[in-house]
Amino acid sequence: MLFLVGNSTNNIKLCFPIYILQEFKLLTFPWILLVIIELILYLLTLFFAVKCAFIIMKVRAFHKNLSSLALVLILQYAEPLIAKVISWPYETGFWTLKGSPNISFSNTTIRQWWTEKETEMIQITDFSLNFYFFISGFLKLHYAISMSNILLVVAIERSLACYFLNDYEKNHDSG
């Protein structure tokens, strides 16, 4: 969704990976079951991610640099779970966006993919009124960008390790 935050003369455009807001049907029978299953799958995946992190910490199969990098990336999976929990009340309509000059937003489902017209963007007058909503969007974006750069980060770490240290893999105690 594209948000126009601010007044008509001084505003910023924000794009967040949230595509539907205030979908009241998500609180009815078949949809609430899917949401609960999704939450259970998130928690199950987080459990295995934490378990994998503990294994990496205990086994020490890789150098400290690569192990700590893997730990950070694995534990970063908590970000989309936290973001989903924060944004879910907005997605279901349990909480509504505040500070919008368009009063009809409070009781209608908002769907949006992409637009370049400022008149079609969702206008919010004050960022602080919907602070948690924007934090959840930031967490989703941060996770997506971080995960899309995993191969690059690991390749840079491996390249620097090979370049600067000749005995990098043999010496597990080096800092």
N, CA, C and O of each residue as an XYZ file, in Angstrom:
700
protein
N       0.835     -1.176      0.000
C       0.000      0.000      0.000
C       0.874      1.231      0.000
O       1.968      1.248      0.564
N       0.375      2.237     -0.633
C       1.076      3.511     -0.678
C       0.353      4.500      0.222
O      -0.857      4.701      0.121
N       1.126      5.104      1.095
C       0.570      6.069      2.039
C       1.171      7.432      1.771
O       2.353      7.553      1.450
N       0.362      8.433      1.904
C       0.787      9.817      1.798
C       0.653     10.391      3.201
O      -0.453     10.692      3.648
N       1.772     10.543      3.892
C       1.755     10.962      5.294
C       2.095     12.438      5.369
O       3.128     12.874      4.862
N       1.228     13.198      5.998
C       1.444     14.631      6.163
C       0.265     15.418      5.625
O      -0.775     14.855      5.283
N       0.445     16.738      5.554
C      -0.618     17.587      5.022
C      -0.421     17.785      3.523
O       0.469     17.178      2.928
N      -1.240     18.623      2.916
C      -1.206     18.765      1.455
C       0.055     19.455      0.949
O       0.421     19.271     -0.212
N       0.730     20.243      1.781
C       1.932     20.943      1.322
C       3.223     20.231      1.706
O       4.222     20.342      0.994
N       3.220     19.510      2.808
C       4.432     18.851      3.292
C       4.100     17.394      3.592
O       3.574     17.088      4.662
N       4.404     16.485      2.655
C       4.075     15.085      2.878
C       5.176     14.186      2.332
O       6.008     14.600      1.524
N       5.154     12.944      2.800
C       6.080     11.931      2.300
C       5.268     10.733      1.822
O       4.157     10.490      2.293
N       5.835      9.998      0.890
C       5.184      8.801      0.364
C       5.864      7.580      0.968
O       7.090      7.469      0.953
N       5.065      6.676      1.494
C       5.579      5.439      2.074
C       4.928      4.255      1.381
O       3.724      4.258      1.125
N       5.719      3.255      1.083
C       5.214      2.034      0.466
C       5.472      0.879      1.432
O       6.612      0.639      1.829
N       4.416      0.171      1.804
C       4.547     -0.946      2.726
C       3.950     -2.207      2.123
O       3.000     -2.124      1.344
N       4.487     -3.375      2.466
C       3.979     -4.636      1.919
C       2.721     -5.113      2.643
O       2.669     -6.235      3.146
N       1.737     -4.272      2.686
C       0.434     -4.603      3.261
C      -0.570     -4.257      2.171
O      -0.593     -3.122      1.695
N      -1.395     -5.211      1.768
C      -2.203     -5.017      0.574
C      -3.689     -4.890      0.852
O      -4.452     -4.515     -0.038
N      -4.109     -5.191      2.053
C      -5.518     -5.077      2.383
C      -5.637     -4.639      3.834
O      -4.917     -5.128      4.704
N      -6.537     -3.728      4.079
C      -6.786     -3.233      5.433
C      -8.275     -3.292      5.717
O      -9.109     -3.121      4.828
N      -8.577     -3.535      6.967
C      -9.951     -3.498      7.455
C     -10.848     -4.474      6.701
O     -11.981     -4.145      6.350
N     -10.340     -5.662      6.458
C     -11.140     -6.716      5.827
C     -11.894     -7.420      6.939
O     -11.359     -8.307      7.603
N     -13.138     -7.018      7.135
C     -13.932     -7.503      8.258
C     -14.274     -8.984      8.128
O     -14.583     -9.635      9.125
N     -14.221     -9.524      6.910
C     -14.511    -10.945      6.714
C     -13.464    -11.839      7.372
O     -13.736    -13.009      7.641
N     -12.274    -11.307      7.633
C     -11.225    -12.125      8.244
C     -11.581    -12.565      9.664
O     -10.950    -13.468     10.213
N     -12.580    -11.935     10.250
C     -13.007    -12.311     11.600
C     -14.149    -13.323     11.584
O     -14.608    -13.745     12.645
N     -14.616    -13.721     10.393
C     -15.692    -14.702     10.295
C     -15.102    -16.095     10.102
O     -13.890    -16.262      9.960
N     -15.999    -17.101     10.101
C     -15.559    -18.486     10.239
C     -14.450    -18.975      9.321
O     -13.364    -19.247      9.832
N     -14.619    -19.107      8.055
C     -13.526    -19.812      7.366
C     -12.221    -19.029      7.386
O     -11.144    -19.626      7.391
N     -12.300    -17.714      7.399
C     -11.100    -16.885      7.313
C     -10.340    -16.850      8.626
O      -9.109    -16.848      8.621
N     -11.032    -16.824      9.736
C     -10.351    -16.800     11.040
C      -9.578    -18.098     11.242
O      -8.517    -18.098     11.865
N     -10.100    -19.193     10.723
C      -9.399    -20.470     10.811
C      -8.086    -20.424     10.024
O      -7.065    -20.933     10.487
N      -8.111    -19.820      8.848
C      -6.888    -19.680      8.058
C      -5.872    -18.778      8.751
O      -4.671    -19.042      8.702
N      -6.344    -17.727      9.388
C      -5.445    -16.827     10.112
C      -4.802    -17.557     11.289
O      -3.612    -17.387     11.551
N      -5.579    -18.359     11.989
C      -5.046    -19.118     13.125
C      -4.023    -20.147     12.639
O      -2.978    -20.323     13.265
N      -4.315    -20.821     11.534
C      -3.356    -21.783     10.978
C      -2.073    -21.077     10.560
O      -0.977    -21.591     10.780
N      -2.210    -19.895      9.955
C      -1.026    -19.127      9.562
C      -0.185    -18.757     10.780
O       1.042    -18.857     10.737
N      -0.822    -18.337     11.850
C      -0.100    -17.985     13.072
C       0.598    -19.204     13.666
O       1.737    -19.109     14.123
N      -0.077    -20.339     13.661
C       0.539    -21.571     14.171
C       1.761    -21.946     13.328
O       2.785    -22.359     13.872
N       1.657    -21.803     12.011
C       2.796    -22.109     11.140
C       3.951    -21.141     11.370
O       5.113    -21.547     11.340
N       3.642    -19.859     11.600
C       4.686    -18.891     11.937
C       5.406    -19.312     13.219
O       6.636    -19.309     13.277
N       4.635    -19.672     14.241
C       5.235    -20.056     15.521
C       6.046    -21.343     15.395
O       7.119    -21.463     15.986
N       5.542    -22.292     14.636
C       6.267    -23.539     14.427
C       7.589    -23.287     13.702
O       8.621    -23.853     14.064
N       7.551    -22.447     12.692
C       8.774    -22.112     11.966
C       9.745    -21.358     12.855
O      10.952    -21.595     12.797
N       9.233    -20.452     13.677
C      10.095    -19.723     14.607
C      10.741    -20.675     15.608
O      11.912    -20.513     15.955
N       9.986    -21.665     16.072
C      10.539    -22.659     16.989
C      11.726    -23.377     16.354
O      12.772    -23.529     16.983
N      11.562    -23.817     15.105
C      12.655    -24.517     14.433
C      13.808    -23.579     14.101
O      14.960    -24.011     14.065
N      13.520    -22.316     13.860
C      14.595    -21.344     13.616
C      15.429    -21.148     14.879
O      16.658    -21.102     14.815
N      14.763    -21.033     16.025
C      15.488    -20.885     17.296
C      16.268    -22.155     17.606
O      17.400    -22.089     18.086
N      15.671    -23.310     17.335
C      16.366    -24.578     17.549
C      17.612    -24.661     16.660
O      18.665    -25.114     17.107
N      17.492    -24.232     15.427
C      18.633    -24.203     14.506
C      19.709    -23.248     15.016
O      20.900    -23.534     14.897
N      19.298    -22.125     15.579
C      20.260    -21.165     16.122
C      21.029    -21.777     17.293
O      22.241    -21.591     17.401
N      20.337    -22.505     18.169
C      21.024    -23.163     19.284
C      22.004    -24.226     18.782
O      23.090    -24.376     19.342
N      21.639    -24.947     17.753
C      22.547    -25.952     17.193
C      23.795    -25.283     16.632
O      24.906    -25.773     16.834
N      23.621    -24.179     15.936
C      24.778    -23.457     15.386
C      25.679    -22.959     16.504
O      26.903    -22.986     16.374
N      25.081    -22.504     17.608
C      25.885    -22.013     18.732
C      26.669    -23.137     19.394
O      27.820    -22.939     19.785
N      26.065    -24.312     19.527
C      26.714    -25.399     20.254
C      27.709    -26.186     19.406
O      28.753    -26.587     19.920
N      27.428    -26.415     18.154
C      28.261    -27.293     17.340
C      29.561    -26.619     16.922
O      30.605    -27.270     16.905
N      29.528    -25.369     16.593
C      30.714    -24.608     16.162
C      31.366    -25.244     14.937
O      32.584    -25.421     14.899
N      30.565    -25.583     13.948
C      31.099    -26.181     12.722
C      31.781    -25.146     11.836
O      32.659    -25.479     11.041
N      31.373    -23.893     11.980
C      31.937    -22.832     11.157
C      32.701    -21.848     12.034
O      32.670    -21.936     13.261
N      33.372    -20.930     11.397
C      34.095    -19.883     12.105
C      33.095    -18.973     12.821
O      31.922    -18.912     12.452
N      33.573    -18.267     13.850
C      32.696    -17.395     14.640
C      31.978    -16.360     13.779
O      30.803    -16.072     14.002
N      32.684    -15.803     12.799
C      32.071    -14.774     11.958
C      30.880    -15.321     11.183
O      29.813    -14.708     11.160
N      31.063    -16.465     10.554
C      29.986    -17.053      9.772
C      28.867    -17.559     10.678
O      27.691    -17.452     10.329
N      29.222    -18.105     11.829
C      28.201    -18.574     12.768
C      27.362    -17.424     13.302
O      26.138    -17.532     13.382
N      28.011    -16.323     13.667
C      27.243    -15.182     14.180
C      26.381    -14.568     13.087
O      25.270    -14.114     13.360
N      26.874    -14.548     11.867
C      26.081    -14.055     10.749
C      24.859    -14.944     10.527
O      23.755    -14.444     10.309
N      25.054    -16.243     10.581
C      23.938    -17.178     10.422
C      22.931    -17.026     11.554
O      21.723    -17.081     11.321
N      23.419    -16.835     12.781
C      22.511    -16.645     13.913
C      21.638    -15.414     13.731
O      20.428    -15.463     13.952
N      22.249    -14.325     13.333
C      21.484    -13.086     13.147
C      20.423    -13.273     12.070
O      19.280    -12.849     12.243
N      20.790    -13.895     10.976
C      19.842    -14.076      9.885
C      18.730    -15.057     10.244
O      17.586    -14.872      9.831
N      19.054    -16.090     11.004
C      18.027    -17.052     11.407
C      17.072    -16.434     12.423
O      15.855    -16.569     12.301
N      17.625    -15.760     13.420
C      16.765    -15.171     14.445
C      15.978    -13.975     13.924
O      15.020    -13.527     14.555
N      16.385    -13.469     12.782
C      15.658    -12.360     12.184
C      14.283    -12.809     11.689
O      13.452    -11.976     11.328
N      14.043    -14.106     11.671
C      12.734    -14.610     11.272
C      11.647    -14.154     12.240
O      10.465    -14.195     11.896
N      12.015    -13.728     13.419
C      11.014    -13.230     14.366
C      10.382    -11.931     13.873
O       9.271    -11.593     14.282
N      11.071    -11.204     13.007
C      10.538     -9.932     12.509
C       9.189    -10.068     11.807
O       8.271     -9.317     12.137
N       9.023    -10.993     10.848
C       7.700    -11.056     10.210
C       6.607    -11.535     11.152
O       5.445    -11.164     10.989
N       6.967    -12.357     12.140
C       5.967    -12.784     13.116
C       5.497    -11.599     13.945
O       4.296    -11.407     14.132
N       6.432    -10.808     14.439
C       6.075     -9.621     15.218
C       5.273     -8.650     14.356
O       4.274     -8.091     14.809
N       5.712     -8.452     13.112
C       5.004     -7.543     12.209
C       3.589     -8.033     11.931
O       2.655     -7.234     11.870
N       3.428     -9.333     11.763
C       2.092     -9.885     11.496
C       1.177     -9.695     12.700
O       0.008     -9.341     12.550
N       1.709     -9.930     13.886
C       0.900     -9.755     15.097
C       0.489     -8.293     15.265
O      -0.633     -8.007     15.683
N       1.393     -7.370     14.940
C       1.077     -5.947     15.076
C       0.088     -5.498     14.001
O      -0.828     -4.729     14.294
N       0.257     -5.962     12.766
C      -0.595     -5.472     11.675
C      -1.929     -6.201     11.571
O      -2.848     -5.706     10.919
N      -2.051     -7.355     12.196
C      -3.285     -8.128     12.074
C      -4.523     -7.361     12.525
O      -5.536     -7.422     11.828
N      -4.505     -6.649     13.639
C      -5.715     -5.892     14.003
C      -6.101     -4.844     12.958
O      -7.287     -4.564     12.781
N      -5.136     -4.270     12.275
C      -5.443     -3.315     11.205
C      -5.991     -4.038      9.976
O      -6.902     -3.541      9.313
N      -5.439     -5.200      9.676
C      -5.889     -5.944      8.502
C      -7.313     -6.450      8.670
O      -8.054     -6.536      7.691
N      -7.704     -6.781      9.878
C      -9.046     -7.311     10.117
C     -10.076     -6.235     10.410
O     -11.274     -6.520     10.429
N      -9.642     -5.026     10.635
C     -10.578     -3.965     10.960
C     -10.828     -3.821     12.448
O     -11.621     -2.980     12.869
N     -10.154     -4.639     13.250
C     -10.293     -4.511     14.702
C      -9.805     -3.135     15.144
O     -10.413     -2.502     16.006
N      -8.708     -2.677     14.551
C      -8.229     -1.299     14.699
C      -8.325     -0.639     13.334
O      -8.123     -1.297     12.313
N      -8.627      0.629     13.305
C      -8.707      1.350     12.035
C      -7.612      2.406     11.979
O      -7.071      2.823     13.003
N      -7.302      2.828     10.760
C      -6.311      3.883     10.584
C      -6.868      5.196     11.105
O      -7.997      5.576     10.793
N      -6.074      5.873     11.891
C      -6.490      7.152     12.460
C      -5.797      8.282     11.710
O      -4.720      8.093     11.145
N      -6.412      9.440     11.710
C      -5.789     10.608     11.106
C      -5.987     10.712      9.614
O      -5.269     11.456      8.946
N      -6.950      9.977      9.072
C      -7.214     10.073      7.643
C      -8.314     11.095      7.403
O      -9.356     11.045      8.057
N      -8.098     12.023      6.472
C      -9.153     12.988      6.184
C     -10.366     12.347      5.515
O     -11.450     12.930      5.523
N     -10.202     11.163      4.940
C     -11.309     10.455      4.313
C     -12.039      9.654      5.386
O     -11.540      8.622      5.835
N     -13.191     10.112      5.794
C     -13.937      9.491      6.891
C     -14.439      8.106      6.500
O     -14.615      7.255      7.372
N     -14.672      7.861      5.226
C     -15.201      6.564      4.806
C     -14.203      5.429      5.016
O     -14.593      4.263      4.956
N     -12.928      5.732      5.260
C     -11.935      4.687      5.512
C     -12.220      3.917      6.792
O     -11.784      2.775      6.932
N     -12.935      4.512      7.715
C     -13.119      3.863      9.014
C     -14.048      2.662      8.954
O     -14.014      1.824      9.855
N     -14.882      2.550      7.915
C     -15.817      1.423      7.882
C     -15.830      0.677      6.547
O     -16.780     -0.053      6.265
N     -14.798      0.847      5.726
C     -14.724      0.131      4.456
C     -13.403     -0.629      4.359
O     -12.413     -0.278      5.001
N     -13.417     -1.665      3.548
C     -12.198     -2.419      3.284
C     -11.341     -1.630      2.305
O     -11.832     -1.127      1.295
N     -10.060     -1.530      2.617
C      -9.134     -0.772      1.782
C      -8.213     -1.766      1.089
O      -7.493     -2.523      1.740
N      -8.247     -1.755     -0.244
C      -7.363     -2.615     -1.040
C      -6.573     -1.720     -1.976
O      -7.121     -0.816     -2.608
N      -5.276     -1.985     -2.056
C      -4.457     -1.187     -2.953
C      -3.200     -1.957     -3.304
O      -2.626     -2.641     -2.457
N      -2.774     -1.848     -4.550
C      -1.533     -2.475     -4.967
C      -0.504     -1.408     -5.297
O       0.487     -1.272     -4.580
N      -0.717     -0.639     -6.378
C       0.243      0.386     -6.766
C      -0.475      1.505     -7.487
O      -1.396      1.264     -8.268
N      -0.055      2.720     -7.226
C      -0.571      3.877     -7.938
C       0.476      4.977     -7.906
O       1.260      5.080     -6.962
N       0.480      5.786     -8.932
C       1.365      6.943     -8.944
C       0.593      8.227     -8.698
O       1.188      9.295     -8.550
N      -0.719      8.128     -8.655
C      -1.560      9.299     -8.427
C      -1.699      9.536     -6.927
O      -2.113      8.645     -6.185
N      -1.357     10.720     -6.496
C      -1.440     11.026     -5.065
C      -2.877     11.001     -4.564
O      -3.112     10.751     -3.382
N      -3.830     11.253     -5.432
C      -5.234     11.242     -5.005
C      -5.714      9.835     -4.670
O      -6.669      9.680     -3.908
N      -5.070      8.804     -5.225
C      -5.458      7.420     -4.942
C      -4.690      6.821     -3.768
O      -5.027      5.734     -3.299
N      -3.664      7.516     -3.291
C      -2.901      7.020     -2.142
C      -3.703      7.240     -0.862
O      -4.545      8.134     -0.779
N      -3.423      6.412      0.116
C      -4.116      6.534      1.394
C      -3.457      7.653      2.174
O      -2.274      7.585      2.507
N      -4.232      8.681      2.461
C      -3.666      9.849      3.127
C      -3.830      9.734      4.637
O      -4.916      9.461      5.149
N      -2.730      9.950      5.325
C      -2.687      9.956      6.785
C      -2.079     11.289      7.191
O      -0.999     11.649      6.722
N      -2.765     12.023      8.061
C      -2.258     13.349      8.420
C      -1.116     13.296      9.417
O      -0.224     14.143      9.380
N      -1.130     12.306     10.316
C      -0.114     12.258     11.366
C       0.438     10.842     11.493
O      -0.308      9.888     11.715
N       1.742     10.721     11.350
C       2.438      9.437     11.440
C       2.271      8.807     12.818
O       2.115      7.591     12.928
N       2.303      9.618     13.861
C       2.302      9.093     15.228
C       0.965      8.472     15.629
O       0.925      7.683     16.573
N      -0.118      8.799     14.951
C      -1.412      8.208     15.298
C      -1.470      6.722     14.953
O      -2.206      5.968     15.590
N      -0.716      6.301     13.968
C      -0.684      4.906     13.529
C       0.726      4.341     13.651
O       1.194      3.624     12.766
N       1.390      4.662     14.733
C       2.796      4.310     14.923
C       3.028      2.807     14.811
O       3.949      2.377     14.117
N       2.211      2.005     15.482
C       2.406      0.557     15.471
C       2.198     -0.024     14.070
O       2.897     -0.957     13.672
N       1.259      0.516     13.344
C       1.019      0.054     11.979
C       2.243      0.288     11.101
O       2.643     -0.591     10.337
N       2.832      1.466     11.211
C       4.000      1.772     10.391
C       5.236      1.008     10.863
O       6.102      0.683     10.050
N       5.334      0.717     12.151
C       6.426     -0.133     12.649
C       6.306     -1.539     12.054
O       7.307     -2.134     11.654
N       5.086     -2.064     11.998
C       4.914     -3.401     11.409
C       5.300     -3.403      9.935
O       5.909     -4.360      9.458
N       4.959     -2.355      9.217
C       5.369     -2.262      7.812
C       6.872     -2.174      7.666
O       7.450     -2.778      6.763
N       7.514     -1.414      8.560
C       8.974     -1.317      8.526
C       9.615     -2.675      8.797
O      10.580     -3.048      8.129
N       9.087     -3.416      9.770
C       9.640     -4.739     10.076
C       9.505     -5.689      8.887
O      10.424     -6.453      8.592
N       8.361     -5.641      8.208
C       8.180     -6.496      7.030
C       9.168     -6.131      5.929
O       9.760     -7.010      5.302
N       9.344     -4.838      5.697
C      10.294     -4.405      4.668
C      11.729     -4.756      5.048
O      12.504     -5.208      4.205
N      12.082     -4.551      6.310
C      13.438     -4.853      6.763
C      13.744     -6.336      6.586
O      14.826     -6.699      6.126
N      12.805     -7.179      6.947
C      12.994     -8.619      6.800
C      13.140     -8.997      5.327
O      14.028     -9.772      4.971
N      12.282     -8.459      4.477
C      12.337     -8.794      3.050
C      13.657     -8.354      2.430
O      14.258     -9.097      1.655
N      14.105     -7.164      2.763
C      15.368     -6.673      2.209
C      16.541     -7.480      2.759
O      17.466     -7.817      2.019
N      16.506     -7.789      4.045
C      17.590     -8.580      4.644
C      17.675     -9.970      4.024
O      18.763    -10.442      3.694
N      16.533    -10.621      3.870
C      16.542    -11.972      3.324
C      16.918    -11.985      1.845
O      17.487    -12.962      1.360
N      16.608    -10.922      1.134
C      16.977    -10.892     -0.285
C      18.471    -10.649     -0.477
O      18.995    -10.840     -1.574
N      19.155    -10.231      0.581
C      20.588     -9.960      0.487
C      21.453    -10.999      1.198
O      22.649    -10.772      1.379
N      20.886    -12.119      1.600
C      21.650    -13.131      2.337
C      22.849    -13.622      1.528
O      23.970    -13.660      2.036
N      22.618    -13.991      0.292
C      23.712    -14.540     -0.514
C      24.825    -13.521     -0.706
O      26.003    -13.875     -0.679
N      24.463    -12.272     -0.898
C      25.468    -11.227     -1.053
C      26.289    -11.064      0.226
O      27.515    -10.964      0.166
N      25.630    -11.037      1.367
C      26.324    -10.851      2.643
C      27.261    -12.021      2.932
O      28.404    -11.812      3.341
N      26.792    -13.234      2.725
C      27.635    -14.406      2.971
C      28.802    -14.438      1.981
O      29.920    -14.790      2.358
N      28.556    -14.078      0.734
C      29.639    -14.052     -0.258
C      30.693    -13.015      0.104
O      31.887    -13.271     -0.050
N      30.276    -11.858      0.577
C      31.238    -10.829      0.999
C      32.034    -11.316      2.207
O      33.249    -11.128      2.262
N      31.369    -11.933      3.162
C      32.072    -12.444      4.350
C      33.091    -13.501      3.960
O      34.222    -13.480      4.447
N      32.709    -14.420      3.093
C      33.624    -15.479      2.654
C      34.792    -14.896      1.863
O      35.932    -15.333      2.023
N      34.514    -13.918      1.017
C      35.583    -13.298      0.219
C      36.585    -12.579      1.102
O      37.793    -12.714      0.912
N      36.093    -11.818      2.065
C      36.993    -11.112      2.977
C      37.789    -12.087      3.832
O      38.970    -11.866      4.100
N      37.139    -13.165      4.260
C      37.844    -14.160      5.063
C      38.965    -14.816      4.263
O      40.067    -15.008      4.776
N      38.693    -15.150      3.040
C      39.727    -15.774      2.201
C      40.839    -14.795      1.857
O      42.001    -15.190      1.757
N      40.509    -13.553      1.679
C      41.507    -12.563      1.283
C      42.435    -12.200      2.438
O      43.651    -12.131      2.259
N      41.865    -11.968      3.628
C      42.669    -11.466      4.738
C      43.352    -12.550      5.555
O      44.405    -12.299      6.141
N      42.793    -13.727      5.609
C      43.367    -14.775      6.451
C      43.615    -16.038      5.635
O      42.693    -16.598      5.042
N      44.847    -16.471      5.612
C      45.179    -17.683      4.871
C      44.745    -18.942      5.611
O      44.379    -19.938      4.986
N      44.786    -18.899      6.941
C      44.422    -20.071      7.732
C      43.072    -19.877      8.423
O      42.864    -20.387      9.524
N      42.173    -19.162      7.801
C      40.884    -18.794      8.398
C      40.080    -20.015      8.846
O      39.623    -20.061      9.988
N      39.901    -20.998      7.975
C      39.088    -22.161      8.312
C      39.801    -23.113      9.264
O      39.139    -23.885      9.960
N      41.113    -23.082      9.313
C      41.854    -23.989     10.189
C      41.878    -23.486     11.619
O      41.907    -24.282     12.558
N      41.866    -22.184     11.793
C      41.983    -21.582     13.116
C      40.601    -21.151     13.591
O      40.136    -20.070     13.231
N      39.938    -21.982     14.396
C      38.583    -21.695     14.872
C      38.562    -20.705     16.024
O      37.504    -20.167     16.348
N      39.694    -20.455     16.644
C      39.715    -19.578     17.813
C      40.034    -18.136     17.467
O      40.021    -17.282     18.354
N      40.317    -17.836     16.215
C      40.657    -16.451     15.869
C      39.413    -15.589     15.915
O      38.302    -16.069     15.689
N      39.606    -14.312     16.209
C      38.498    -13.413     16.413
C      37.952    -12.855     15.192
O      37.003    -12.073     15.241
